[in-house]
Coordinates of N, CA and C in Angstrom, one line a residue:
M1 N 128.4 99.6 68.7 CA 127.6 100.8 69.2 C 128.6 101.7 69.9
T2 N 128.3 103.0 69.7 CA 129.2 104.0 70.3 C 128.7 104.3 71.7
R3 N 129.5 105.0 72.4 CA 129.2 105.4 73.8 C 127.9 106.3 73.8
T4 N 127.8 107.1 72.8 CA 126.6 108.0 72.8 C 125.3 107.2 72.7
V5 N 125.3 106.2 71.8 CA 124.1 105.4 71.6 C 123.8 104.6 72.9
T6 N 124.9 104.0 73.4 CA 124.7 103.2 74.6 C 124.2 104.0 75.8
A7 N 124.8 105.2 76.0 CA 124.3 106.1 77.0 C 122.9 106.6 76.8
S8 N 122.6 106.9 75.6 CA 121.2 107.3 75.3 C 120.2 106.2 75.6
I9 N 120.5 105.0 75.2 CA 119.6 103.9 75.6 C 119.5 103.7 77.1
A10 N 120.6 103.8 77.8 CA 120.6 103.6 79.2 C 119.7 104.7 79.9
I11 N 119.9 105.9 79.5 CA 119.1 107.1 80.0 C 117.7 106.9 79.7
A12 N 117.3 106.5 78.5 CA 115.9 106.3 78.1 C 115.3 105.2 78.9
F13 N 116.1 104.1 79.2 CA 115.6 103.1 80.1 C 115.3 103.6 81.5
L14 N 116.2 104.3 82.0 CA 116.0 104.9 83.4 C 114.8 105.8 83.4
V15 N 114.6 106.6 82.4 CA 113.5 107.6 82.4 C 112.2 106.8 82.3
A16 N 112.2 105.7 81.5 CA 111.0 104.9 81.4 C 110.7 104.1 82.7
L17 N 111.7 103.7 83.4 CA 111.6 103.0 84.6 C 111.0 103.9 85.7
V18 N 111.5 105.1 85.8 CA 111.0 106.1 86.7 C 109.6 106.5 86.4
G19 N 109.3 106.7 85.1 CA 107.9 107.0 84.7 C 106.9 105.9 85.1
F20 N 107.4 104.6 84.8 CA 106.5 103.5 85.2 C 106.3 103.5 86.7
D21 N 107.3 103.7 87.5 CA 107.2 103.7 88.9 C 106.3 104.8 89.4
Q22 N 106.4 106.0 88.8 CA 105.5 107.1 89.2 C 104.0 106.8 88.9
A23 N 103.8 106.1 87.8 CA 102.4 105.8 87.3 C 101.8 104.7 88.1
S24 N 102.6 103.9 88.8 CA 102.0 102.7 89.5 C 101.3 103.2 90.8
A25 N 100.7 102.3 91.5 CA 100.0 102.6 92.7 C 100.9 103.1 93.8
D26 N 100.4 104.0 94.6 CA 101.2 104.6 95.7 C 101.4 103.5 96.8
L27 N 102.6 103.6 97.5 CA 102.9 102.7 98.5 C 102.0 103.0 99.8
N28 N 101.6 101.9 100.4 CA 100.9 102.0 101.7 C 101.8 101.6 102.8
P29 N 102.3 102.5 103.6 CA 103.3 102.1 104.6 C 102.7 101.3 105.7
Y30 N 101.3 101.3 105.8 CA 100.7 100.5 106.9 C 100.5 99.0 106.5
K31 N 100.6 98.7 105.2 CA 100.5 97.3 104.7 C 101.9 96.8 104.3
A32 N 102.9 97.6 104.3 CA 104.2 97.1 103.9 C 104.9 96.3 105.0
P33 N 105.6 95.3 104.6 CA 106.3 94.6 105.7 C 107.5 95.4 106.3
P34 N 107.9 95.2 107.5 CA 108.9 96.0 108.1 C 110.3 95.7 107.3
A35 N 111.1 96.7 107.2 CA 112.4 96.6 106.5 C 113.3 95.7 107.4
F36 N 113.3 95.9 108.7 CA 114.1 95.1 109.6 C 113.2 94.7 110.7
A37 N 113.0 93.4 110.9 CA 112.1 92.8 111.9 C 112.9 92.1 112.9
L38 N 114.0 92.7 113.3 CA 114.8 92.0 114.3 C 114.1 92.0 115.7
R39 N 114.0 90.8 116.3 CA 113.4 90.6 117.6 C 111.9 91.1 117.6
S40 N 111.3 91.0 116.5 CA 109.9 91.5 116.5 C 108.9 90.3 116.8
G41 N 109.4 89.1 116.8 CA 108.5 88.0 117.1 C 107.8 87.4 115.8
Q42 N 108.0 88.1 114.7 CA 107.4 87.6 113.5 C 108.2 86.4 112.9
S43 N 107.4 85.4 112.4 CA 108.1 84.3 111.9 C 108.6 84.7 110.5
S44 N 109.7 84.1 110.1 CA 110.3 84.3 108.8 C 109.5 83.6 107.7
S45 N 109.4 84.2 106.5 CA 108.7 83.6 105.4 C 109.3 84.1 104.2
G46 N 109.2 83.3 103.1 CA 109.7 83.8 101.8 C 110.7 82.8 101.3
G47 N 111.6 83.2 100.5 CA 112.4 82.3 99.7 C 113.8 82.2 100.3
F48 N 114.0 81.9 101.5 CA 115.3 81.7 102.1 C 115.6 80.2 102.0
C49 N 116.6 79.8 101.2 CA 116.8 78.4 101.0 C 117.5 77.7 102.2
G50 N 118.1 78.4 103.1 CA 118.7 77.8 104.2 C 117.8 77.5 105.4
A51 N 116.5 77.8 105.2 CA 115.6 77.6 106.3 C 115.3 76.1 106.5
L52 N 115.4 75.6 107.7 CA 115.1 74.2 107.9 C 113.7 73.9 108.1
P53 N 113.1 72.8 107.6 CA 111.7 72.5 107.9 C 111.5 72.2 109.4
E54 N 110.3 72.6 109.8 CA 109.9 72.4 111.2 C 109.5 71.0 111.5

């Protein structure tokens, strides 16, 4: 594959990704988790493998 074909495929993928993102539901900042929850008192949850069981 040449650089032109590869670049065209990459740009088409990015355009499709942005189009899909724009067509999806709007973000609700009131339901979103905080980006940084340092000293907020919230317990950690999710897929952190180093978390010890209580």
